[in-house]
Coordinates of C-alpha atoms and ligand atoms in Angstrom, one line a residue:
X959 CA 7.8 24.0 22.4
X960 CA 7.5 24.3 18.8
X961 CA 5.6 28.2 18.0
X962 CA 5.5 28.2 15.0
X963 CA 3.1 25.9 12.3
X964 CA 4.7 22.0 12.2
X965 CA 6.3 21.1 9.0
X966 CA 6.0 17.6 8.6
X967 CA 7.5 15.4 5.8
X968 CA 4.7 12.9 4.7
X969 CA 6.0 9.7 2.9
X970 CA 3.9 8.0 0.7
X971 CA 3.9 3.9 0.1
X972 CA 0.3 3.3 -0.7
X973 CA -1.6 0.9 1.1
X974 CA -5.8 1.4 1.7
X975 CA -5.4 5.0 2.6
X976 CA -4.4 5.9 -0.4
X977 CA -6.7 3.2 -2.3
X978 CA -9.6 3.7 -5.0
X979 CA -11.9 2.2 -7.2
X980 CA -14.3 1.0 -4.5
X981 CA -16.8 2.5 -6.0
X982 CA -18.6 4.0 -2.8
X983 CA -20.0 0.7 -1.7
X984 CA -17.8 -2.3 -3.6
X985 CA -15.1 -4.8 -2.0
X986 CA -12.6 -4.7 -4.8
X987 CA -10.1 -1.2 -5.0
X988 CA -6.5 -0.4 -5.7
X989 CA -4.4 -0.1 -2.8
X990 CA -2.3 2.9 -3.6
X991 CA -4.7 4.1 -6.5
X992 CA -4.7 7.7 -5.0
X993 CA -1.4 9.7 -5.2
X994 CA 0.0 11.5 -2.3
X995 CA -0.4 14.9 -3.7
X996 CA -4.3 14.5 -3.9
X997 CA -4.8 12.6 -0.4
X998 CA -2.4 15.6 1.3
X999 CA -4.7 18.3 -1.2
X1000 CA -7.7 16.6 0.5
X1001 CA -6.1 16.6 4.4
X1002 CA -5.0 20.7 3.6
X1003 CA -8.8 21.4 3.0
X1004 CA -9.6 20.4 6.5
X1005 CA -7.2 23.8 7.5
X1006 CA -5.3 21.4 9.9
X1007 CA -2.6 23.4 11.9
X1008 CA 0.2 21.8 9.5
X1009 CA 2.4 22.2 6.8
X1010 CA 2.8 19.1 5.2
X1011 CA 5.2 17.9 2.5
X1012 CA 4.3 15.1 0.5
X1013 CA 7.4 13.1 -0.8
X1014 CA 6.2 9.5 -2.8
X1015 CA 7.8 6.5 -1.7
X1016 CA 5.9 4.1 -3.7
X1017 CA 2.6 3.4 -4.5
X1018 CA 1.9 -0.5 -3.9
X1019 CA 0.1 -2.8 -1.6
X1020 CA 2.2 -3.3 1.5
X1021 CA 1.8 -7.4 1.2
X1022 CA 4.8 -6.1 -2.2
X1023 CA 6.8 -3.7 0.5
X1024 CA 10.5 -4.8 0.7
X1025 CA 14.3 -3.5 1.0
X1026 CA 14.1 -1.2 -1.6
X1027 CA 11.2 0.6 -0.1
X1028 CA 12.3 0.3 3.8
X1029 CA 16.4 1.7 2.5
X1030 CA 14.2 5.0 1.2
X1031 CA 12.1 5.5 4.4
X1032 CA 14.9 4.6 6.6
X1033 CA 17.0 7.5 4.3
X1034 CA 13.9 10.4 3.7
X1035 CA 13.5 9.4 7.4
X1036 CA 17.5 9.8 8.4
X1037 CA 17.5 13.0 6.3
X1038 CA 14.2 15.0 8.0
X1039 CA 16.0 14.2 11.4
X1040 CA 18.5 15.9 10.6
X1041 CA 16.9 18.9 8.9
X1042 CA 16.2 21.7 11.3
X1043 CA 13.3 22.7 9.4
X1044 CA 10.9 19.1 9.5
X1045 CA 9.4 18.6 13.0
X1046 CA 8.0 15.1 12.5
X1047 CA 7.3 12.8 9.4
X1048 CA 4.6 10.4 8.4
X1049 CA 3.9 7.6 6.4
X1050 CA 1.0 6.7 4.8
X1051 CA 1.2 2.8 4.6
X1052 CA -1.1 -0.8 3.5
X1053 CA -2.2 -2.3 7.0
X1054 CA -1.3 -5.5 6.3
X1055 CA 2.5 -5.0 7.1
X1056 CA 2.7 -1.7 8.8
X1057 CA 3.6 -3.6 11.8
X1058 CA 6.8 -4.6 10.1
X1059 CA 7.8 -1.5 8.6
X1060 CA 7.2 0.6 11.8
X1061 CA 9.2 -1.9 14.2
X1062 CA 11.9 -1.9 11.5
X1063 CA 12.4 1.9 11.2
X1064 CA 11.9 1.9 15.7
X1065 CA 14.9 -1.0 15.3
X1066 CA 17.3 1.6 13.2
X1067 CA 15.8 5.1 14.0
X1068 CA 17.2 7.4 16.5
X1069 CA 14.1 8.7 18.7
X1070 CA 14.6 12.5 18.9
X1071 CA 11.7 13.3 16.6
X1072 CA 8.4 11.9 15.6
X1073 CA 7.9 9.5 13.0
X1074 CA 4.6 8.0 12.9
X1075 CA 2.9 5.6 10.6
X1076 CA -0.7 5.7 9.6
X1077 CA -2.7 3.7 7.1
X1078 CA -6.7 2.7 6.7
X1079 CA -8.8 -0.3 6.4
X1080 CA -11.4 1.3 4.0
X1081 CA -10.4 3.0 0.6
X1082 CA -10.4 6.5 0.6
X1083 CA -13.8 6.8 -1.4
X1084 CA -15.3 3.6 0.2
X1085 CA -18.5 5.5 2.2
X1086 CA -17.4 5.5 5.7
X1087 CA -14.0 5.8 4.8
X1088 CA -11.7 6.0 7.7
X1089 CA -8.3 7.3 6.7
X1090 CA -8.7 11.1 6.7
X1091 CA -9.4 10.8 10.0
X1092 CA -7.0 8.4 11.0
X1093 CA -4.5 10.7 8.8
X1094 CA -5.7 13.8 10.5
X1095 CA -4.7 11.8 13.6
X1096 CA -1.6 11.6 12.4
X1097 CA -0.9 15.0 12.2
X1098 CA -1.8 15.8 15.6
X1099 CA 0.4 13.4 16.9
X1100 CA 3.4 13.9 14.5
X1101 CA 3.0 18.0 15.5
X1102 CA 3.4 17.4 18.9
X1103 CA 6.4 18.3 20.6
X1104 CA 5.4 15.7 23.3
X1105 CA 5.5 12.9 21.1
X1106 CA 9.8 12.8 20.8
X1107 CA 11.4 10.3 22.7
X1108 CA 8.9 7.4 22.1
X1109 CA 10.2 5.5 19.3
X1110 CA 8.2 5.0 16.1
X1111 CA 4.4 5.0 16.1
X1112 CA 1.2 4.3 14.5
X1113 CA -2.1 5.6 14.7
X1114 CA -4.8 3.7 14.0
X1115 CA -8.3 4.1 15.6
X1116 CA -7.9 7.0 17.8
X1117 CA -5.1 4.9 19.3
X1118 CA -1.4 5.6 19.5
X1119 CA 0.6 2.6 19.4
X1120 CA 4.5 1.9 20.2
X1121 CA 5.6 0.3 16.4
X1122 CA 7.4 -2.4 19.2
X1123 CA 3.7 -3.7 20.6
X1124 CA 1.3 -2.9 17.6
X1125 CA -0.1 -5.7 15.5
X1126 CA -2.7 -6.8 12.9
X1127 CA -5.8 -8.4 14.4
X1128 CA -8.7 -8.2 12.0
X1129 CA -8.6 -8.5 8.8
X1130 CA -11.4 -5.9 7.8
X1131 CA -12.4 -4.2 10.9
X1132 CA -11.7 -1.0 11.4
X1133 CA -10.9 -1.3 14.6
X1134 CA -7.5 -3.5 13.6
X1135 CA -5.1 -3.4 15.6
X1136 CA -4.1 -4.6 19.2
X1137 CA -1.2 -2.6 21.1
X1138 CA 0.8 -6.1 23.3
X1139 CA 2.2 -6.0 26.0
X1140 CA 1.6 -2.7 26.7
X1141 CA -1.9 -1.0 25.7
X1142 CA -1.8 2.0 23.3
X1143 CA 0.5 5.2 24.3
X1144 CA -2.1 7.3 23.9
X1145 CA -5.5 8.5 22.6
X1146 CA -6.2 11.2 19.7
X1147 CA -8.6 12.9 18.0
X1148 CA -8.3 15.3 15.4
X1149 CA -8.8 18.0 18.4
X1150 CA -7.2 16.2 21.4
X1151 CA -3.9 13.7 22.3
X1152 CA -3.7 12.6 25.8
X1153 CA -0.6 10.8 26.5
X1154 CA -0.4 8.1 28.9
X1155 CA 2.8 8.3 30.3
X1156 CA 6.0 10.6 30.0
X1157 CA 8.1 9.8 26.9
X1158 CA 10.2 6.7 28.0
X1159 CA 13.0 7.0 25.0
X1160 CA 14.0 10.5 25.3
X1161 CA 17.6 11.1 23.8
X1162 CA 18.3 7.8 22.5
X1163 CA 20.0 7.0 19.4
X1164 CA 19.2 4.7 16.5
X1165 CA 19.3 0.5 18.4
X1166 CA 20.6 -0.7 15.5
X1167 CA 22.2 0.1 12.1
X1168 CA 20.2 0.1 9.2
X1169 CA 20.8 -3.5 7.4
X1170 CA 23.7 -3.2 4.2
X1171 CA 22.6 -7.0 3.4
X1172 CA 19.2 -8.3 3.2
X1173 CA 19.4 -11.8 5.4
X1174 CA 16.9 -14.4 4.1
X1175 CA 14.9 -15.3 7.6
X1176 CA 12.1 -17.5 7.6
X1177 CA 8.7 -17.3 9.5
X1178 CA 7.5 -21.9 10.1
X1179 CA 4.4 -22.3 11.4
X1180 CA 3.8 -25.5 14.0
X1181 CA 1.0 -28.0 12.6
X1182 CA -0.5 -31.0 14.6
X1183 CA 1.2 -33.9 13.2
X1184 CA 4.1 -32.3 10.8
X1185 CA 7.7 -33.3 10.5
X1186 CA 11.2 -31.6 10.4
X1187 CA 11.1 -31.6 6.8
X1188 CA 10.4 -28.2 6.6
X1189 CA 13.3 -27.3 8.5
X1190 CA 15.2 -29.0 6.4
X1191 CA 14.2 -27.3 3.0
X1192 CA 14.6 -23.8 5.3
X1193 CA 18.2 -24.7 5.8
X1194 CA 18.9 -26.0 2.0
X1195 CA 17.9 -22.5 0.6
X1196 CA 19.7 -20.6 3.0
X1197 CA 18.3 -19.2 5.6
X1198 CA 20.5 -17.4 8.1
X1199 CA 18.0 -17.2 11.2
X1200 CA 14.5 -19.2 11.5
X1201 CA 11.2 -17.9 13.6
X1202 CA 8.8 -20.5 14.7
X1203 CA 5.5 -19.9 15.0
X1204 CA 4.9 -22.4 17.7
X1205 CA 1.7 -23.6 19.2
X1206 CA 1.2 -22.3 23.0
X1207 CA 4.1 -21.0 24.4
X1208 CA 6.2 -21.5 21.3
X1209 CA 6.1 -25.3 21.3
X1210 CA 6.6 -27.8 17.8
X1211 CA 6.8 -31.6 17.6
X1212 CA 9.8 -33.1 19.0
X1213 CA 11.4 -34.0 15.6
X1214 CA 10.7 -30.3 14.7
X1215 CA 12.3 -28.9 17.8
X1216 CA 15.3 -31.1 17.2
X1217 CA 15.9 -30.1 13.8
X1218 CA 15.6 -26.5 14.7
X1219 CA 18.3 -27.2 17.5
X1220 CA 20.2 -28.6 15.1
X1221 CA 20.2 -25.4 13.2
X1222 CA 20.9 -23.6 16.3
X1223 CA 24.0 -25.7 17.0
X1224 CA 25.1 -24.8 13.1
X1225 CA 24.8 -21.4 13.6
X1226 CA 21.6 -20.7 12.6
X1227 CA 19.7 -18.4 15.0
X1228 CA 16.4 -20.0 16.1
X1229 CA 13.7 -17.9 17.5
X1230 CA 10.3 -19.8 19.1
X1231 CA 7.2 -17.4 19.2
X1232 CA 3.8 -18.1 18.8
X1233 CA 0.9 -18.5 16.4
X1234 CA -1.5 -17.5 19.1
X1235 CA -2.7 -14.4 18.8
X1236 CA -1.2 -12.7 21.8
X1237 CA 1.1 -13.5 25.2
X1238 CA 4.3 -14.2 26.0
X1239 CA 6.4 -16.8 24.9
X1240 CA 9.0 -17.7 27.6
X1241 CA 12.4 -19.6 28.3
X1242 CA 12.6 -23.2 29.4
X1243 CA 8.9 -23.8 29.9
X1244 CA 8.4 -26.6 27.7
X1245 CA 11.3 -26.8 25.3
X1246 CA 15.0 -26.6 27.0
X1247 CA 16.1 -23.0 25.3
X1248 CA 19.4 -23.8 26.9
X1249 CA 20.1 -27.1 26.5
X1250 CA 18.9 -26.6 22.6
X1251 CA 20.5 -23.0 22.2
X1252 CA 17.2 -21.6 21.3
X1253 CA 15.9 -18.4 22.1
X1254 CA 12.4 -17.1 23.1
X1255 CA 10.6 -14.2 21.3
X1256 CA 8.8 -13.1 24.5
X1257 CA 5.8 -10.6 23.5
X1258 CA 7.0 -10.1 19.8
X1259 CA 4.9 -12.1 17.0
X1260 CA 6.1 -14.1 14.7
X1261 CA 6.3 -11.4 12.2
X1262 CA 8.1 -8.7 14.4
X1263 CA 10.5 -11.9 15.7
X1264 CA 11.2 -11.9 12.0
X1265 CA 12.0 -8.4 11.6
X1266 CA 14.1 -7.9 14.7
X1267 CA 16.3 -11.5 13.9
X1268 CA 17.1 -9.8 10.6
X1269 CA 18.3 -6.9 11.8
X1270 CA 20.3 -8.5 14.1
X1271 CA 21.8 -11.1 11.5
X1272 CA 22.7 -8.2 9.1
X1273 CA 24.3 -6.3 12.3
X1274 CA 26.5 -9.8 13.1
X1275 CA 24.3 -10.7 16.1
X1276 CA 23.7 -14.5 15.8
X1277 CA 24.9 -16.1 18.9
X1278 CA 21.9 -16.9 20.9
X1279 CA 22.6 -15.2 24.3
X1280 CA 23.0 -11.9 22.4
X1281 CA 19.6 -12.8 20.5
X1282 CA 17.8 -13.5 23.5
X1283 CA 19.3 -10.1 24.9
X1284 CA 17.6 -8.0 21.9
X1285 CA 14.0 -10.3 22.5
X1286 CA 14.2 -9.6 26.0
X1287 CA 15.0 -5.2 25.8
X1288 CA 11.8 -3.1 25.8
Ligands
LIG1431 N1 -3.1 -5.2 1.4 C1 -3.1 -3.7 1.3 C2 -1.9 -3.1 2.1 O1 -1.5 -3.6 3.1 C3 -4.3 -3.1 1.7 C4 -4.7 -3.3 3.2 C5 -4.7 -2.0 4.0 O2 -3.9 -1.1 3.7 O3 -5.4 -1.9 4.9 O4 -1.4 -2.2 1.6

């Protein structure tokens, strides 16, 4: 148990939490308009049970997050690990690809501390703004000793989600996000965290290494009535791995689904998931994964299939028993 105050490392990339200009009541803002320093000043005058560290990542819209930004988390991140002194980190981070960057860091993170992810869906002077809370969350989560072992996390909502299972469901809603297949880990307040279960990752090292190359993978979406072409201009710029978001249970027109095994048989990693909003997409159903050497993304979306065939391309893993392996772990 951890006696004395938690020091945690916040790192700052922007996003609604840290956004302004709203005007109280308006639409438009600046995601990221509001520096770190003056939304941590702002979270110390609550007198939370914290010491927090503000370190700036970037200031940007997380639709503009890339490499260069996920290489410096993934470092700051690497580095508070190891530093005695840092008992969990967060970062403050744009909605619209938190997702991503939290399933990205779980991918390549060792689990031994907490690292949780937070962000907002209305601009920090928007009335009814809800990212102090969410932020104050945070803390609580991010300062508990209990929250090790669980692999990266974000807190949205008074929900604590596994970085594997959360995922984007409204676009303005504040209550946006949807925790699939498994429901959130837990439930916080700025004053209570109930846990649902006992950590499930204690002691376990980073899954992955942190990508040295930056593989060009490519999200296609299924329409009624399309053709392969768009496979085809896929594969003439380069792509080393393709997701498909399919219809139903991962499914494309049959021309589609025999370019993309046609991509498989060149090397090409081919993933199906789903543009349905949620279930699992499984093997063999429809489409013959292993006559066609295709794999299925099981419960990840397309955008998380994207993330995790990445990391496995810049790690060497392309052949499609291996891929299917890394779709199918928990
Ligand atoms: N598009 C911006 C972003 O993802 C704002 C959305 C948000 O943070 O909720 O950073």
């Amino acid at each position: 148990m951890t006696t004395r105050t938690p020091r945690i490392l916040v790192l700052g990339t922007g996003g609604t939490i840290a956004g302004a200009g709203s005007g109280g009541t308006g639409t438009a803002y600046r995601p990221g308009g509001l520096s770190l320093e003056v939304l941590v000043g702002h979270l110390a005058a609550l007198g939370l049970a914290a010491e927090l560290v503000p370190q700036e990542i970037a200031r940007i819209g997380s639709q503009d997050i890339g490499w260069d930004e996920w290489r410096a988390l993934h470092a700051a991140c690497t580095a508070a690990l190891a530093d005695p002194a840092v008992d969990g980190v967060i970062i403050t981070h744009g909605t619209d690809t938190a997702e991503e960057t939290a399933f990205l860091l779980d991918l390549t993170l060792p689990t031994h501390k907490p690292i949780v992810l937070v962000g907002a869906m209305r601009a920090a002077d928007a009335v009814g703004a809800d990212g102090m809370r969410n932020f104050a969350n945070a803390v609580k989560v991010a300062g508990d000793p209990a929250a090790a072992g669980r692999g990266v996390m974000l807190v949205m909502g008074d929900a604590v989600l596994a970085a594997r299972d959360a995922r984007k469901a409204a676009t303005s809603a504040i209550d946006a996000f949807r925790s699939f297949p498994r429901g959130p880990m837990a439930r916080v307040t700025p004053s209570s965290l109930d846990w649902f279960g006992p950590a499930h990752r204690l002691g376990e090292g980073a899954r992955y290494g942190f990508p040295e190359s930056s593989p060009r993978v490519a999200i296609l979406t299924a329409g009624a009535g399309m053709d392969e072409q768009p496979v085809k201009a896929l594969l003439g710029i380069g792509c080393k791995g393709v997701v498909l978001a399919g219809m139903g249970q991962g499914n494309a027109p049959a021309s589609v689904i025999a370019a993309l095994a046609e991509a498989a048989a060149s090397g090409v990693p081919v993933v199906r998931s789903t543009r349905v909003d949620e279930g699992i997409v499984d093997r063999n159903v429809e489409v013959d994964d292993d006559a066609l050497g295709l794999v299925a993304a099981r419960a990840l979306g397309p955008a998380k299939a994207r993330m995790l065939l990445m990391v496995l391309v810049a790690n060497g893993v392309t052949d499609a028993r291996r891929v299917q392996a890394a779709f199918d772990g928990g």
